[in-house]
Amino acid sequence: MSNNIHRPRRVFAVVVAVALLTLTAMIAPISPAGAEYHDQPDFVWGVEGGDVRAITRIGNTIYVGGSFDEVKEPGAGTHAQARLAAFDAVTGQWRSAFDPDIDNTVRDLASSSDGSRLFVVGHFKYVNGVKRRGIVSLDPVTGAVDPAFDAEAWGNGKAVEVDGTDVYVSGGFGQVGGGIAIPRLARLDAVTGDPDTTWVPRPDNGPEGLSIPPAGGVLYLAGPVALDGVTNPNNAAISRVSLTTGRRDASFNPTRATPARDVDSTDTRVFVAHGGSNHFRMFDAADGDMLVDYDGDGDFQRTEIIGKRAYVGSHSSELGALDRLQLAAVDYVTGAPALSFDTPVSGGHGVRAIYGAGSNLHLGGQISRVGGVQMPGDSYARVGPAPGQIVPTVVTGLTTVGDEGQITVSWTASTDDGTVVGYRVLRAGQQVALTTATSFVDHQVQAGVDYVYEVEALDDDDNLGPTSSSVIGSTEDDEPPPDDTTAALIVANPAAPEQLDQLAQYLLTVNGVQVDLVDDDAVAASDFSSYDLVNVGRSVSSDKVGSHLNHLTAPVVVNKPYLYDNIGLTGPTAGVDYGLRNFSTLDLDPTHPVAVGLPDPLVLVNTPLSAGWGSPAVGADVIGALDTGEAVVFLYEAGALLADGTSAPGCRAAFPANVSYLEQMTSDAFGLTNRLLNHLLATC
């Protein structure tokens, strides 16, 4: 059985209140931090003859994509290399062996989870003479086209995000998969490029930018876009959709309707670069409230979170009232400006691409000078640490340990002339955590998938050290469940399952379990003996279930507290033996196999929601409970004495659901759910 639920990892609710600030109000109390990049470029290879729209890194190689024609050697001539080029991340040397032939502009780049492939999107139609319209998967060493991946998109690509086995791509296409009508935003299989026909948001415009936060579960779209014909109530330029259903998340309602060029996100903050209206804004990820708003005198075009800062590239000479020529940075929690960072960039349409790799900042766009110094080429620059800055030593000793539904990455502590205060953890080249520890537990992983990790040390001046060597990690059990593993999900309406039931269905199917939807009207007449598990959904009526499932030897899990007494999980009195209550955290039994390794207390949802509790008999294992003692997640092993005085013929479990769980469950909550399902299928 698969070991992790990977898509619906939610955006955490904000726990620090930040008032809506204008720059004038912010500047006075802010003390400059010590860290800053150089205000002049490194003298390394560049590109020219067009702009740069995307930069990423795989291992020790930086990839630069755009509309340029040539690469430029420092102090020497040029070499033909159009639209996509590779450079050594340390020396800056051009990697001439990487030589794809792309016939039009590259718009965005992303690494596969294991770093074995480079996903490229843009306005091209042919790559190396092979038809690959809008999106292509390349060998990151040679630039050869991956023959297995063919999305057959009918139109251009604009942005790409990778989440394990899923590739999210936006663009001007109307169809993918050789004629399937999935317009402008699609989820593709990372190996084959086949589209997921169950995930169809249908935006009316191709989003300019995409962002999946570290906790996952949702996808931010830089727009404006209407989804499946429904506009955001505030006509905002930024929207959020569920990675489970593809539907717009109605709890996120930003209030600014200006065009958005790009978006990046943490679990509590969303940063948006607005073009046309010339604004850079920070929103609360919980509800979309705007927390910080900077204006400028030109477009804001790209934003990227690096360490403790959100950087923004622009065609503006200011960030609010602060003079910042085409490049600025703010604190990634408060939105306050990074006053010590002042690396002016000039030329053309300004900064359109940003990427942080260790101690270096990589910039692209239509730019020719950094700090007034002419750089090689006219579209790409690398900026190193400022003079006098001593960065932390490179992190060494990376190891990974796979377990059920998680990968633990550990490393040896770095040193610095000051104090190392934390570590930046990268998965597939993207920041997924900042931690003060020398280890990180990643719950956002899929069984059967390899993930590449790197770590950078952070000192008390906010300087980042060099990127460590890469290490590959995978979960303990990489084998999917047998093809014949099946579950019956009992729901009120199989033809149109409610959102409450869709969550249960997803948790099962993403683990490779075949799910049959059973109408609750048919429970009395149905034979469930052939199923490996029976899940009673939240929409089911108690009178339909009765005691018809009580003889089953297969595990039974119940999502609705008002059905607990039917299955013998609790006594029969509502409000005494079971009920609903608003809560957000659970106290775990850290010794139970389902809870081992998970945080205690565990944040189920950051905004308290109404969900079920119960008072089970003493024979139950209480895995998660409220701080007032009521059980929330509990389990009777086969043979345990149930609340009705009978012995359980098979495992019986309670895991309550709320309609908002579909969008708001934390990564740890999905880890807990996944562990419970694994236990029921593997042990019971």
CSV table of N, CA, C and O in Angstrom, one decimal, residues 1-5 404 485 487 503-513 515 532-535 555-559 594 623 633 635 653 655 669-684:
chain,number,residue,atom,x,y,z
A,1,MET,N,0.8,-1.2,0.0
A,1,MET,CA,0.0,0.0,0.0
A,1,MET,C,0.9,1.2,0.0
A,1,MET,O,1.9,1.3,0.6
A,2,SER,N,0.4,2.2,-0.7
A,2,SER,CA,1.2,3.5,-0.7
A,2,SER,C,1.3,4.1,0.6
A,2,SER,O,0.4,3.9,1.5
A,3,ASN,N,2.3,4.8,0.9
A,3,ASN,CA,2.6,5.3,2.3
A,3,ASN,C,2.3,6.7,2.6
A,3,ASN,O,2.6,7.2,3.7
A,4,ASN,N,1.8,7.5,1.6
A,4,ASN,CA,1.5,8.9,1.9
A,4,ASN,C,0.4,9.5,1.1
A,4,ASN,O,0.3,9.2,-0.1
A,5,ILE,N,-0.4,10.4,1.7
A,5,ILE,CA,-1.4,11.2,1.0
A,5,ILE,C,-0.6,12.5,0.6
A,5,ILE,O,-0.1,13.2,1.5
A,404,GLU,N,7.1,4.9,6.9
A,404,GLU,CA,5.8,4.9,6.3
A,404,GLU,C,5.3,6.4,6.1
A,404,GLU,O,5.2,7.1,7.1
A,485,THR,N,-6.8,-4.8,-4.2
A,485,THR,CA,-7.2,-4.2,-2.9
A,485,THR,C,-8.4,-3.3,-3.1
A,485,THR,O,-8.3,-2.4,-3.9
A,487,ALA,N,-12.1,-1.3,-1.6
A,487,ALA,CA,-12.8,-0.7,-0.4
A,487,ALA,C,-14.2,-0.3,-0.9
A,487,ALA,O,-14.4,0.1,-2.0
A,503,LEU,N,-13.4,13.5,0.1
A,503,LEU,CA,-12.2,13.4,0.9
A,503,LEU,C,-11.9,11.9,1.2
A,503,LEU,O,-10.8,11.5,0.9
A,504,ALA,N,-12.9,11.2,1.7
A,504,ALA,CA,-12.6,9.8,2.0
A,504,ALA,C,-12.3,9.0,0.7
A,504,ALA,O,-11.4,8.1,0.7
A,505,GLN,N,-12.9,9.3,-0.4
A,505,GLN,CA,-12.7,8.6,-1.6
A,505,GLN,C,-11.2,8.9,-2.1
A,505,GLN,O,-10.5,8.0,-2.5
A,506,TYR,N,-10.8,10.1,-2.0
A,506,TYR,CA,-9.5,10.5,-2.4
A,506,TYR,C,-8.4,9.8,-1.5
A,506,TYR,O,-7.4,9.3,-2.0
A,507,LEU,N,-8.6,9.8,-0.2
A,507,LEU,CA,-7.6,9.2,0.7
A,507,LEU,C,-7.4,7.7,0.4
A,507,LEU,O,-6.3,7.2,0.5
A,508,LEU,N,-8.4,7.1,-0.1
A,508,LEU,CA,-8.3,5.7,-0.5
A,508,LEU,C,-7.7,5.5,-1.9
A,508,LEU,O,-6.7,4.7,-2.0
A,509,THR,N,-8.2,6.2,-2.9
A,509,THR,CA,-7.7,6.0,-4.2
A,509,THR,C,-6.2,6.5,-4.4
A,509,THR,O,-5.5,5.9,-5.2
A,510,VAL,N,-5.8,7.5,-3.7
A,510,VAL,CA,-4.5,8.0,-3.9
A,510,VAL,C,-3.5,7.0,-3.3
A,510,VAL,O,-2.3,7.0,-3.7
A,511,ASN,N,-4.0,6.1,-2.4
A,511,ASN,CA,-3.1,5.0,-1.9
A,511,ASN,C,-3.2,3.8,-2.8
A,511,ASN,O,-2.7,2.7,-2.4
A,512,GLY,N,-3.9,3.9,-4.0
A,512,GLY,CA,-3.9,2.7,-4.9
A,512,GLY,C,-5.0,1.7,-4.6
A,512,GLY,O,-5.0,0.6,-5.1
A,513,VAL,N,-5.9,2.1,-3.7
A,513,VAL,CA,-7.1,1.2,-3.4
A,513,VAL,C,-8.2,1.5,-4.3
A,513,VAL,O,-8.6,2.6,-4.6
A,515,VAL,N,-11.9,1.8,-5.3
A,515,VAL,CA,-13.1,2.2,-4.4
A,515,VAL,C,-14.4,2.0,-5.2
A,515,VAL,O,-14.5,2.5,-6.3
A,532,ASP,N,-11.8,-5.4,1.2
A,532,ASP,CA,-10.7,-5.3,2.2
A,532,ASP,C,-11.0,-4.3,3.3
A,532,ASP,O,-10.3,-4.3,4.3
A,533,LEU,N,-11.9,-3.3,3.0
A,533,LEU,CA,-12.2,-2.3,4.0
A,533,LEU,C,-13.5,-1.7,3.6
A,533,LEU,O,-13.9,-1.6,2.4
A,534,VAL,N,-14.3,-1.3,4.6
A,534,VAL,CA,-15.6,-0.6,4.4
A,534,VAL,C,-15.5,0.8,5.1
A,534,VAL,O,-15.2,0.8,6.3
A,535,ASN,N,-15.7,1.8,4.3
A,535,ASN,CA,-15.7,3.2,4.9
A,535,ASN,C,-17.1,3.8,4.8
A,535,ASN,O,-17.7,3.8,3.8
A,555,PRO,N,-12.0,-4.5,8.1
A,555,PRO,CA,-12.0,-3.2,8.9
A,555,PRO,C,-13.1,-2.3,8.4
A,555,PRO,O,-13.5,-2.2,7.3
A,556,VAL,N,-13.7,-1.6,9.4
A,556,VAL,CA,-14.7,-0.6,9.1
A,556,VAL,C,-14.3,0.7,9.7
A,556,VAL,O,-14.0,0.8,10.9
A,557,VAL,N,-14.3,1.8,8.9
A,557,VAL,CA,-13.9,3.1,9.4
A,557,VAL,C,-15.1,4.0,9.2
A,557,VAL,O,-15.8,4.0,8.2
A,558,VAL,N,-15.4,4.9,10.2
A,558,VAL,CA,-16.6,5.7,10.3
A,558,VAL,C,-16.2,7.2,10.3
A,558,VAL,O,-15.4,7.5,11.2
A,559,ASN,N,-16.8,8.0,9.5
A,559,ASN,CA,-16.5,9.4,9.4
A,559,ASN,C,-17.5,10.3,10.1
A,559,ASN,O,-17.3,11.5,10.3
A,594,VAL,N,0.3,4.0,14.8
A,594,VAL,CA,-0.3,5.0,13.9
A,594,VAL,C,0.3,6.4,14.1
A,594,VAL,O,0.4,7.2,13.2
A,623,ILE,N,-6.0,7.1,19.7
A,623,ILE,CA,-4.8,7.6,19.0
A,623,ILE,C,-4.7,9.1,19.1
A,623,ILE,O,-3.6,9.6,19.3
A,633,VAL,N,-9.8,10.4,17.2
A,633,VAL,CA,-9.3,9.3,16.4
A,633,VAL,C,-9.1,8.1,17.3
A,633,VAL,O,-8.2,8.1,18.2
A,635,LEU,N,-9.5,3.5,17.7
A,635,LEU,CA,-9.5,2.2,17.0
A,635,LEU,C,-9.7,1.0,18.0
A,635,LEU,O,-9.1,1.0,19.0
A,653,ALA,N,-12.7,1.7,13.4
A,653,ALA,CA,-12.0,2.9,13.6
A,653,ALA,C,-12.9,4.1,13.4
A,653,ALA,O,-13.9,4.1,12.6
A,655,PHE,N,-12.7,8.2,12.4
A,655,PHE,CA,-11.9,9.3,12.0
A,655,PHE,C,-12.9,10.3,11.4
A,655,PHE,O,-13.4,10.2,10.3
A,669,ALA,N,-1.9,16.1,9.5
A,669,ALA,CA,-3.2,15.4,9.6
A,669,ALA,C,-3.4,14.4,8.5
A,669,ALA,O,-3.9,13.3,8.7
A,670,PHE,N,-2.9,14.7,7.3
A,670,PHE,CA,-3.0,13.7,6.2
A,670,PHE,C,-2.0,12.6,6.5
A,670,PHE,O,-2.3,11.4,6.2
A,671,GLY,N,-0.9,12.9,7.1
A,671,GLY,CA,0.0,11.8,7.6
A,671,GLY,C,-0.7,10.9,8.6
A,671,GLY,O,-0.5,9.6,8.5
A,672,LEU,N,-1.4,11.4,9.5
A,672,LEU,CA,-2.1,10.6,10.5
A,672,LEU,C,-3.2,9.8,9.8
A,672,LEU,O,-3.3,8.6,10.1
A,673,THR,N,-4.0,10.4,8.9
A,673,THR,CA,-5.0,9.6,8.2
A,673,THR,C,-4.4,8.5,7.4
A,673,THR,O,-4.9,7.4,7.4
A,674,ASN,N,-3.3,8.8,6.7
A,674,ASN,CA,-2.7,7.8,5.9
A,674,ASN,C,-2.1,6.6,6.8
A,674,ASN,O,-2.3,5.4,6.4
A,675,ARG,N,-1.6,7.0,7.9
A,675,ARG,CA,-1.1,5.9,8.8
A,675,ARG,C,-2.2,5.0,9.3
A,675,ARG,O,-2.1,3.8,9.4
A,676,LEU,N,-3.4,5.6,9.6
A,676,LEU,CA,-4.5,4.8,10.0
A,676,LEU,C,-5.0,3.9,8.9
A,676,LEU,O,-5.3,2.7,9.2
A,677,LEU,N,-5.1,4.4,7.7
A,677,LEU,CA,-5.5,3.5,6.6
A,677,LEU,C,-4.5,2.4,6.3
A,677,LEU,O,-4.9,1.2,6.1
A,678,ASN,N,-3.2,2.7,6.4
A,678,ASN,CA,-2.2,1.7,6.3
A,678,ASN,C,-2.4,0.6,7.4
A,678,ASN,O,-2.3,-0.6,7.1
A,679,HIS,N,-2.6,1.0,8.6
A,679,HIS,CA,-2.7,0.1,9.7
A,679,HIS,C,-4.0,-0.8,9.5
A,679,HIS,O,-3.9,-2.0,9.7
A,680,LEU,N,-5.1,-0.2,9.0
A,680,LEU,CA,-6.3,-1.0,8.8
A,680,LEU,C,-6.1,-2.0,7.7
A,680,LEU,O,-6.6,-3.2,7.8
A,681,LEU,N,-5.4,-1.7,6.7
A,681,LEU,CA,-5.3,-2.6,5.5
A,681,LEU,C,-4.1,-3.6,5.7
A,681,LEU,O,-4.2,-4.7,5.2
A,682,ALA,N,-3.1,-3.2,6.4
A,682,ALA,CA,-1.9,-4.1,6.5
A,682,ALA,C,-1.9,-4.9,7.8
A,682,ALA,O,-1.4,-6.0,7.8
A,683,THR,N,-2.6,-4.4,8.8
A,683,THR,CA,-2.5,-5.1,10.1
A,683,THR,C,-3.8,-5.9,10.5
A,683,THR,O,-3.8,-7.0,11.0
A,684,CYS,N,-4.9,-5.3,10.2
A,684,CYS,CA,-6.2,-5.8,10.6
A,684,CYS,C,-6.6,-7.0,9.7
A,684,CYS,O,-6.3,-7.0,8.5
